[in-house]
PDB file of C-alpha atoms in Angstrom:
ATOM      1  CA  MET Q  30       2.103  23.638   3.422  1.00  0.00           C
ATOM      2  CA  LYS Q  31       4.468  26.498   4.174  1.00  0.00           C
ATOM      3  CA  ASP Q  32       6.318  28.369   1.420  1.00  0.00           C
ATOM      4  CA  SER Q  33       9.624  26.979   2.687  1.00  0.00           C
ATOM      5  CA  GLU Q  34       8.290  23.425   2.451  1.00  0.00           C
ATOM      6  CA  LEU Q  35       7.013  24.028  -1.074  1.00  0.00           C
ATOM      7  CA  LEU Q  36      10.445  25.342  -2.034  1.00  0.00           C
ATOM      8  CA  VAL Q  37      12.043  22.143  -0.760  1.00  0.00           C
ATOM      9  CA  LEU Q  38       9.631  20.082  -2.870  1.00  0.00           C
ATOM     10  CA  LYS Q  39      10.568  22.051  -5.978  1.00  0.00           C
ATOM     11  CA  VAL Q  40      14.314  21.487  -5.587  1.00  0.00           C
ATOM     12  CA  LEU Q  41      14.042  17.752  -4.903  1.00  0.00           C
ATOM     13  CA  ARG Q  42      14.840  15.970  -8.156  1.00  0.00           C
ATOM     14  CA  THR Q  43      13.958  12.305  -7.642  1.00  0.00           C
ATOM     15  CA  PRO Q  44      10.509  10.794  -6.935  1.00  0.00           C
ATOM     16  CA  TRP Q  45      11.997   8.956  -3.940  1.00  0.00           C
ATOM     17  CA  ALA Q  46      13.229  12.205  -2.375  1.00  0.00           C
ATOM     18  CA  ARG Q  47       9.859  13.924  -2.896  1.00  0.00           C
ATOM     19  CA  GLN Q  48       8.021  10.958  -1.388  1.00  0.00           C
ATOM     20  CA  GLN Q  49      10.363  10.970   1.615  1.00  0.00           C
ATOM     21  CA  PHE Q  50       9.734  14.665   2.164  1.00  0.00           C
ATOM     22  CA  LEU Q  51       5.951  14.241   1.909  1.00  0.00           C
ATOM     23  CA  LEU Q  52       6.101  11.253   4.287  1.00  0.00           C
ATOM     24  CA  HIS Q  53       8.089  13.380   6.744  1.00  0.00           C
ATOM     25  CA  TRP Q  54       5.489  16.139   6.401  1.00  0.00           C
ATOM     26  CA  LEU Q  55       2.609  13.737   6.998  1.00  0.00           C
ATOM     27  CA  ARG Q  56       4.281  12.282  10.096  1.00  0.00           C
ATOM     28  CA  SER Q  57       4.954  15.756  11.473  1.00  0.00           C
ATOM     29  CA  HIS Q  58       1.324  16.860  10.969  1.00  0.00           C
ATOM     30  CA  TRP Q  59      -0.381  13.515  11.614  1.00  0.00           C
ATOM     31  CA  ALA Q  60      -1.876  14.553  14.948  1.00  0.00           C
ATOM     32  CA  ASP Q  61      -3.189  17.832  13.497  1.00  0.00           C
ATOM     33  CA  ILE Q  62      -4.874  15.954  10.633  1.00  0.00           C
ATOM     34  CA  LEU Q  63      -6.316  12.939  12.493  1.00  0.00           C
ATOM     35  CA  GLY Q  64      -6.509  14.302  16.008  1.00  0.00           C
ATOM     36  CA  HIS Q  65      -4.251  13.285  18.876  1.00  0.00           C
ATOM     37  CA  THR Q  66      -6.286  10.221  19.894  1.00  0.00           C
ATOM     38  CA  ALA Q  67      -6.079   8.506  16.490  1.00  0.00           C
ATOM     39  CA  ALA Q  68      -2.487   9.692  15.988  1.00  0.00           C
ATOM     40  CA  ASP Q  69      -1.444   8.012  19.243  1.00  0.00           C
ATOM     41  CA  HIS Q  70      -2.518   4.664  17.767  1.00  0.00           C
ATOM     42  CA  SER Q  71      -1.335   5.039  14.173  1.00  0.00           C
ATOM     43  CA  GLN Q  72       1.688   6.115  12.175  1.00  0.00           C
ATOM     44  CA  PRO Q  73       2.371   6.738   8.465  1.00  0.00           C
ATOM     45  CA  TYR Q  74       4.910   4.100   7.549  1.00  0.00           C
ATOM     46  CA  ARG Q  75       5.525   4.343   3.807  1.00  0.00           C
ATOM     47  CA  LEU Q  76       4.434   6.405   0.791  1.00  0.00           C
ATOM     48  CA  GLU Q  77       4.784   4.761  -2.595  1.00  0.00           C
ATOM     49  CA  ASN Q  78       3.147   5.551  -5.946  1.00  0.00           C
ATOM     50  CA  GLY Q  79       0.261   7.428  -4.372  1.00  0.00           C
ATOM     51  CA  THR Q  80      -0.438   4.776  -1.722  1.00  0.00           C
ATOM     52  CA  LEU Q  81       0.066   5.682   1.934  1.00  0.00           C
ATOM     53  CA  TYR Q  82       0.766   2.689   4.190  1.00  0.00           C
ATOM     54  CA  VAL Q  83      -0.231   3.223   7.827  1.00  0.00           C
ATOM     55  CA  HIS Q  84       0.604   1.012  10.802  1.00  0.00           C
ATOM     56  CA  THR Q  85      -1.684   0.844  13.828  1.00  0.00           C
ATOM     57  CA  ASP Q  86      -1.204  -0.666  17.267  1.00  0.00           C
ATOM     58  CA  ASN Q  87      -4.647  -2.265  17.394  1.00  0.00           C
ATOM     59  CA  PRO Q  88      -6.851  -4.103  14.834  1.00  0.00           C
ATOM     60  CA  MET Q  89      -9.784  -1.945  15.924  1.00  0.00           C
ATOM     61  CA  TRP Q  90      -7.960   1.196  14.809  1.00  0.00           C
ATOM     62  CA  SER Q  91      -7.018  -0.421  11.480  1.00  0.00           C
ATOM     63  CA  ASN Q  92     -10.691  -1.182  10.848  1.00  0.00           C
ATOM     64  CA  GLN Q  93     -11.929   2.224  11.988  1.00  0.00           C
ATOM     65  CA  LEU Q  94      -9.414   4.154   9.869  1.00  0.00           C
ATOM     66  CA  HIS Q  95     -10.146   1.906   6.902  1.00  0.00           C
ATOM     67  CA  MET Q  96     -13.840   2.776   7.192  1.00  0.00           C
ATOM     68  CA  MET Q  97     -12.890   6.469   7.205  1.00  0.00           C
ATOM     69  CA  GLN Q  98     -10.501   6.140   4.248  1.00  0.00           C
ATOM     70  CA  GLY Q  99     -12.554   8.256   1.820  1.00  0.00           C
ATOM     71  CA  LYS Q 100     -12.851  11.117   4.284  1.00  0.00           C
ATOM     72  CA  LEU Q 101      -9.182  10.885   5.273  1.00  0.00           C
ATOM     73  CA  LEU Q 102      -7.987  10.900   1.649  1.00  0.00           C
ATOM     74  CA  GLY Q 103     -10.014  14.025   0.921  1.00  0.00           C
ATOM     75  CA  GLN Q 104      -8.712  15.725   4.043  1.00  0.00           C
ATOM     76  CA  LEU Q 105      -5.078  14.775   3.390  1.00  0.00           C
ATOM     77  CA  ASN Q 106      -5.171  15.851  -0.257  1.00  0.00           C
ATOM     78  CA  ARG Q 107      -6.706  19.189   0.739  1.00  0.00           C
ATOM     79  CA  GLN Q 108      -3.811  19.683   3.146  1.00  0.00           C
ATOM     80  CA  LEU Q 109      -1.415  18.967   0.278  1.00  0.00           C
ATOM     81  CA  VAL Q 110      -3.172  21.237  -2.262  1.00  0.00           C
ATOM     82  CA  PRO Q 111      -0.226  23.668  -2.652  1.00  0.00           C
ATOM     83  CA  ALA Q 112       2.037  20.712  -3.453  1.00  0.00           C
ATOM     84  CA  LEU Q 113      -0.231  19.168  -6.106  1.00  0.00           C
ATOM     85  CA  GLN Q 114       1.451  21.063  -8.964  1.00  0.00           C
ATOM     86  CA  GLY Q 115      -1.430  20.543 -11.390  1.00  0.00           C
ATOM     87  CA  ARG Q 116      -2.314  17.018 -10.236  1.00  0.00           C
ATOM     88  CA  LYS Q 117      -5.808  16.251  -8.952  1.00  0.00           C
ATOM     89  CA  ARG Q 118      -4.462  14.459  -5.888  1.00  0.00           C
ATOM     90  CA  ILE Q 119      -1.222  13.095  -4.464  1.00  0.00           C
ATOM     91  CA  LEU Q 120      -2.716  10.308  -2.336  1.00  0.00           C
ATOM     92  CA  ARG Q 121      -4.955   7.812  -4.157  1.00  0.00           C
ATOM     93  CA  GLU Q 122      -5.239   5.070  -1.565  1.00  0.00           C
ATOM     94  CA  MET Q 123      -4.510   4.253   2.082  1.00  0.00           C
ATOM     95  CA  LYS Q 124      -3.689   0.803   3.422  1.00  0.00           C
ATOM     96  CA  PHE Q 125      -3.791   0.030   7.131  1.00  0.00           C
ATOM     97  CA  TYR Q 126      -1.826  -2.733   8.858  1.00  0.00           C
ATOM     98  CA  HIS Q 127      -1.904  -3.781  12.475  1.00  0.00           C
ATOM     99  CA  GLY Q 128       1.580  -4.315  13.844  1.00  0.00           C
ATOM    100  CA  ILE Q 129       4.204  -3.045  16.251  1.00  0.00           C
ATOM    101  CA  ILE Q 130       5.390   0.415  15.252  1.00  0.00           C
ATOM    102  CA  GLN Q 131       9.134   0.058  15.521  1.00  0.00           C
ATOM    103  CA  GLU Q 132      10.168   3.333  13.903  1.00  0.00           C
ATOM    104  CA  GLU Q 133      10.537   6.309  16.182  1.00  0.00           C
ATOM    105  CA  ILE Q 134       7.493   8.550  15.927  1.00  0.00           C
ATOM    106  CA  GLN Q 135       8.393  12.020  14.687  1.00  0.00           C
ATOM    107  CA  PRO Q 136       7.961  14.784  17.305  1.00  0.00           C
ATOM    108  CA  ARG Q 137       4.929  16.990  16.856  1.00  0.00           C
ATOM    109  CA  GLU Q 138       6.897  20.213  17.158  1.00  0.00           C
ATOM    110  CA  ASP Q 139       7.771  21.825  13.835  1.00  0.00           C
ATOM    111  CA  LYS Q 140      11.564  21.731  13.550  1.00  0.00           C
ATOM    112  CA  GLY Q 141      11.738  22.997  10.002  1.00  0.00           C
ATOM    113  CA  PRO Q 142      11.682  21.326   6.596  1.00  0.00           C
ATOM    114  CA  PHE Q 143      13.376  18.027   5.883  1.00  0.00           C
ATOM    115  CA  MET Q 144      16.223  18.256   3.347  1.00  0.00           C
ATOM    116  CA  PRO Q 145      17.838  15.012   2.134  1.00  0.00           C
ATOM    117  CA  LYS Q 146      21.620  15.170   1.987  1.00  0.00           C
ATOM    118  CA  VAL Q 147      23.675  13.937  -0.936  1.00  0.00           C
ATOM    119  CA  ASP Q 148      27.041  12.382  -0.122  1.00  0.00           C
ATOM    120  CA  PRO Q 149      29.099  11.928  -3.337  1.00  0.00           C
ATOM    121  CA  SER Q 150      31.263   9.331  -1.592  1.00  0.00           C
ATOM    122  CA  ARG Q 151      28.253   7.048  -1.098  1.00  0.00           C
ATOM    123  CA  ARG Q 152      27.107   5.459  -4.332  1.00  0.00           C
ATOM    124  CA  CYS Q 153      24.494   2.924  -5.347  1.00  0.00           C
ATOM    125  CA  PRO Q 154      26.079  -0.555  -5.255  1.00  0.00           C
ATOM    126  CA  VAL Q 155      24.130  -1.513  -8.396  1.00  0.00           C
ATOM    127  CA  CYS Q 156      24.424   1.427 -10.813  1.00  0.00           C
ATOM    128  CA  GLY Q 157      26.925   3.736  -9.092  1.00  0.00           C
ATOM    129  CA  VAL Q 158      24.886   6.971  -8.859  1.00  0.00           C
ATOM    130  CA  PRO Q 159      25.266   9.151  -5.701  1.00  0.00           C
ATOM    131  CA  LEU Q 160      22.872   8.199  -2.909  1.00  0.00           C
ATOM    132  CA  ILE Q 161      20.463  10.619  -1.226  1.00  0.00           C
ATOM    133  CA  GLY Q 162      19.947  10.732   2.528  1.00  0.00           C
ATOM    134  CA  GLU Q 163      19.987   7.290   4.143  1.00  0.00           C
ATOM    135  CA  GLU Q 164      19.456   5.399   0.891  1.00  0.00           C
ATOM    136  CA  GLU Q 165      21.295   2.080   0.669  1.00  0.00           C
ATOM    137  CA  ILE Q 166      20.398   1.790  -3.001  1.00  0.00           C
ATOM    138  CA  CYS Q 167      19.182   4.432  -5.485  1.00  0.00           C
ATOM    139  CA  SER Q 168      15.456   4.883  -6.114  1.00  0.00           C
ATOM    140  CA  ALA Q 169      15.640   3.521  -9.681  1.00  0.00           C
ATOM    141  CA  CYS Q 170      17.403   0.302  -8.648  1.00  0.00           C
ATOM    142  CA  ARG Q 171      15.188  -0.056  -5.601  1.00  0.00           C
ATOM    143  CA  ARG Q 172      12.136   0.282  -7.823  1.00  0.00           C
ATOM    144  CA  GLU Q 173      13.490  -2.452 -10.096  1.00  0.00           C
ATOM    145  CA  GLN Q 174      14.127  -4.709  -7.083  1.00  0.00           C
ATOM    146  CA  VAL Q 175      10.574  -4.132  -5.841  1.00  0.00           C
ATOM    147  CA  GLN Q 176       9.138  -4.963  -9.269  1.00  0.00           C
ATOM    148  CA  THR Q 177      11.286  -8.110  -9.455  1.00  0.00           C
ATOM    149  CA  LEU Q 178      10.043  -9.151  -5.995  1.00  0.00           C
ATOM    150  CA  ARG Q 179       6.426  -8.503  -6.981  1.00  0.00           C
ATOM    151  CA  ARG Q 180       6.843 -10.570 -10.153  1.00  0.00           C
ATOM    152  CA  GLU Q 181       8.292 -13.476  -8.138  1.00  0.00           C
ATOM    153  CA  ILE Q 182       5.456 -13.339  -5.576  1.00  0.00           C
ATOM    154  CA  ARG Q 183       2.914 -13.278  -8.409  1.00  0.00           C
ATOM    155  CA  LYS Q 184       4.634 -16.263 -10.040  1.00  0.00           C
ATOM    156  CA  GLN Q 185       4.352 -18.284  -6.828  1.00  0.00           C
ATOM    157  CA  LEU Q 186       0.676 -17.338  -6.414  1.00  0.00           C
ATOM    158  CA  VAL Q 187      -0.095 -18.323  -9.999  1.00  0.00           C
ATOM    159  CA  LEU Q 188       1.475 -21.721  -9.319  1.00  0.00           C
ATOM    160  CA  ARG Q 189      -0.046 -22.080  -5.835  1.00  0.00           C
ATOM    161  CA  PRO Q 190      -2.988 -19.657  -5.416  1.00  0.00           C
ATOM    162  CA  TRP Q 191      -3.737 -20.991  -1.920  1.00  0.00           C
ATOM    163  CA  LEU Q 192      -0.413 -19.727  -0.530  1.00  0.00           C
ATOM    164  CA  ARG Q 193      -0.490 -17.737   2.687  1.00  0.00           C
ATOM    165  CA  TYR Q 194       2.149 -15.155   3.570  1.00  0.00           C
ATOM    166  CA  GLU Q 195       3.920 -17.577   5.918  1.00  0.00           C
ATOM    167  CA  ASP Q 196       4.121 -20.179   3.128  1.00  0.00           C
ATOM    168  CA  CYS Q 197       5.269 -17.693   0.490  1.00  0.00           C
ATOM    169  CA  ARG Q 198       8.006 -16.367   2.773  1.00  0.00           C
ATOM    170  CA  GLU Q 199       9.652 -19.787   2.686  1.00  0.00           C
ATOM    171  CA  LEU Q 200       9.867 -19.527  -1.113  1.00  0.00           C
ATOM    172  CA  VAL Q 201      10.453 -15.793  -1.595  1.00  0.00           C
ATOM    173  CA  LYS Q 202      12.073 -13.347   0.796  1.00  0.00           C
ATOM    174  CA  CYS Q 203       9.238 -10.817   1.068  1.00  0.00           C
ATOM    175  CA  ASP Q 204       7.368  -8.665   3.573  1.00  0.00           C
ATOM    176  CA  ARG Q 205       3.700  -8.995   4.484  1.00  0.00           C
ATOM    177  CA  ILE Q 206       2.683  -5.640   2.968  1.00  0.00           C
ATOM    178  CA  THR Q 207       4.109  -6.456  -0.471  1.00  0.00           C
ATOM    179  CA  PHE Q 208       2.669  -9.991  -0.425  1.00  0.00           C
ATOM    180  CA  THR Q 209      -0.785  -8.744   0.571  1.00  0.00           C
ATOM    181  CA  ASP Q 210      -0.761  -6.068  -2.105  1.00  0.00           C
ATOM    182  CA  VAL Q 211       0.375  -8.423  -4.890  1.00  0.00           C
ATOM    183  CA  LYS Q 212      -2.246 -10.988  -3.876  1.00  0.00           C
ATOM    184  CA  ALA Q 213      -4.975  -8.332  -3.822  1.00  0.00           C
ATOM    185  CA  VAL Q 214      -4.077  -7.089  -7.307  1.00  0.00           C
ATOM    186  CA  LEU Q 215      -3.898 -10.636  -8.685  1.00  0.00           C
ATOM    187  CA  GLY Q 216      -7.151 -11.537  -6.931  1.00  0.00           C
ATOM    188  CA  GLU Q 217      -8.960  -8.573  -8.492  1.00  0.00           C
ATOM    189  CA  TRP Q 218      -7.682  -9.547 -11.929  1.00  0.00           C
ATOM    190  CA  ALA Q 219      -8.643 -13.216 -11.430  1.00  0.00           C
ATOM    191  CA  LEU Q 220     -12.175 -12.345 -10.260  1.00  0.00           C
ATOM    192  CA  ASN Q 221     -12.691 -10.087 -13.271  1.00  0.00           C
ATOM    193  CA  ARG Q 222     -11.776 -12.999 -15.517  1.00  0.00           C
ATOM    194  CA  ALA Q 223     -13.896 -15.478 -13.565  1.00  0.00           C
ATOM    195  CA  LEU Q 224     -16.996 -13.247 -13.668  1.00  0.00           C
ATOM    196  CA  ASP Q 225     -16.804 -12.926 -17.433  1.00  0.00           C
ATOM    197  CA  PRO Q 226     -19.622 -14.975 -19.062  1.00  0.00           C
ATOM    198  CA  LYS Q 227     -16.999 -16.635 -21.274  1.00  0.00           C
ATOM    199  CA  ALA Q 228     -14.759 -17.647 -18.342  1.00  0.00           C
ATOM    200  CA  THR Q 229     -13.429 -21.196 -18.373  1.00  0.00           C
ATOM    201  CA  ALA Q 230     -13.784 -23.637 -15.483  1.00  0.00           C
ATOM    202  CA  GLN Q 231     -10.047 -23.301 -14.849  1.00  0.00           C
ATOM    203  CA  GLU Q 232     -10.263 -19.500 -14.589  1.00  0.00           C
ATOM    204  CA  LYS Q 233     -13.170 -19.766 -12.149  1.00  0.00           C
ATOM    205  CA  ALA Q 234     -11.372 -22.341 -10.007  1.00  0.00           C
ATOM    206  CA  PHE Q 235      -8.180 -20.252  -9.923  1.00  0.00           C
ATOM    207  CA  ALA Q 236     -10.040 -17.148  -8.751  1.00  0.00           C
ATOM    208  CA  VAL Q 237     -11.792 -19.068  -5.979  1.00  0.00           C
ATOM    209  CA  LEU Q 238      -8.589 -20.793  -4.822  1.00  0.00           C
ATOM    210  CA  LEU Q 239      -6.957 -17.374  -4.579  1.00  0.00           C
ATOM    211  CA  GLU Q 240      -9.944 -15.870  -2.792  1.00  0.00           C
ATOM    212  CA  THR Q 241     -10.522 -18.669  -0.270  1.00  0.00           C
ATOM    213  CA  GLY Q 242      -7.057 -20.144   0.270  1.00  0.00           C
ATOM    214  CA  LEU Q 243      -8.448 -23.643  -0.292  1.00  0.00           C
ATOM    215  CA  ARG Q 244      -6.290 -26.305  -1.920  1.00  0.00           C
ATOM    216  CA  PRO Q 245      -7.472 -27.961  -5.166  1.00  0.00           C
ATOM    217  CA  LYS Q 246      -8.489 -31.206  -3.431  1.00  0.00           C
ATOM    218  CA  GLU Q 247     -10.680 -29.195  -1.028  1.00  0.00           C
ATOM    219  CA  LEU Q 248     -12.436 -27.234  -3.759  1.00  0.00           C
ATOM    220  CA  GLN Q 249     -16.025 -28.161  -4.588  1.00  0.00           C
ATOM    221  CA  GLU Q 250     -18.302 -26.920  -7.353  1.00  0.00           C
ATOM    222  CA  GLU Q 251     -20.708 -25.539  -4.777  1.00  0.00           C
ATOM    223  CA  THR Q 252     -17.915 -23.425  -3.276  1.00  0.00           C
ATOM    224  CA  ILE Q 253     -16.999 -22.018  -6.696  1.00  0.00           C
ATOM    225  CA  VAL Q 254     -20.591 -21.039  -7.457  1.00  0.00           C
ATOM    226  CA  ARG Q 255     -21.180 -19.527  -4.002  1.00  0.00           C
ATOM    227  CA  THR Q 256     -17.912 -17.546  -3.980  1.00  0.00           C
ATOM    228  CA  LEU Q 257     -18.371 -16.113  -7.463  1.00  0.00           C
ATOM    229  CA  GLU Q 258     -22.004 -15.245  -6.808  1.00  0.00           C
ATOM    230  CA  LYS Q 259     -20.989 -13.388  -3.647  1.00  0.00           C
ATOM    231  CA  ALA Q 260     -18.302 -11.500  -5.599  1.00  0.00           C
ATOM    232  CA  ARG Q 261     -20.804 -10.653  -8.339  1.00  0.00           C
ATOM    233  CA  ARG Q 262     -23.339  -9.281  -5.853  1.00  0.00           C
ATOM    234  CA  SER Q 263     -20.736  -7.170  -4.074  1.00  0.00           C
ATOM    235  CA  ARG Q 264     -19.579  -5.642  -7.362  1.00  0.00           C
ATOM    236  CA  TYR Q 265     -22.951  -4.808  -8.792  1.00  0.00           C
ATOM    237  CA  TYR Q 266     -24.782  -3.909  -5.596  1.00  0.00           C
ATOM    238  CA  VAL Q 267     -26.067  -0.336  -5.641  1.00  0.00           C
ATOM    239  CA  PRO Q 268     -27.115   0.989  -2.225  1.00  0.00           C
ATOM    240  CA  ALA Q 269     -30.513   2.636  -1.983  1.00  0.00           C
ATOM    241  CA  ARG Q 270     -30.380   6.404  -2.168  1.00  0.00           C
ATOM    242  CA  ARG Q 271     -31.322   8.114   1.038  1.00  0.00           C
ATOM    243  CA  LYS Q 272     -34.336  10.364   0.908  1.00  0.00           C
TER     244      LYS Q 272
END
């Protein structure tokens, strides 16, 4: 990163503003990092809590970039080394989603650093603090809304672990990315419980319902055993070391 860009990062006060700047930087340098071919089919969409969400225009590119995630994370964090400020890495995870990229792709030419503007006349409708840039709600209140949404999605999945995104959307106004992420986190937690030797039959059934999307009346003991055994093998499998 350039010295001018590092200076901008230092003066930005809120986590939301720093994330927006880093997202702008990643979009501006995306082709230089990935190469023009991959950049023509993908676009950084959102940066939140160390997770970079990327949209692609083809499932093949989602799969290919997912397979390269480890390499990409190392490369991206090396590019952001001057901005780490004592942290080991800024980006911890990348998530890829196939879908139409509706946002305008940032031009590749460097037009200088991005500086969010504060308009004192525009205030958060919830808490009243001045808004930064194009914010409709301040970062703190937005964070609380996101957490509330995630809790509601989790509640629905606990009650109905077989829910798909289309079903959940009829109960909770949510987007696919948030639903998928909440379900993945809950699924990981449920599998950990189910694979415990002391797990109850109910905990095992819940994990399998969440994993397979089957309804309770469709669930068979054989399916529970097979699903959990597959999960156990995938967790404890150690690939042979190359010689």
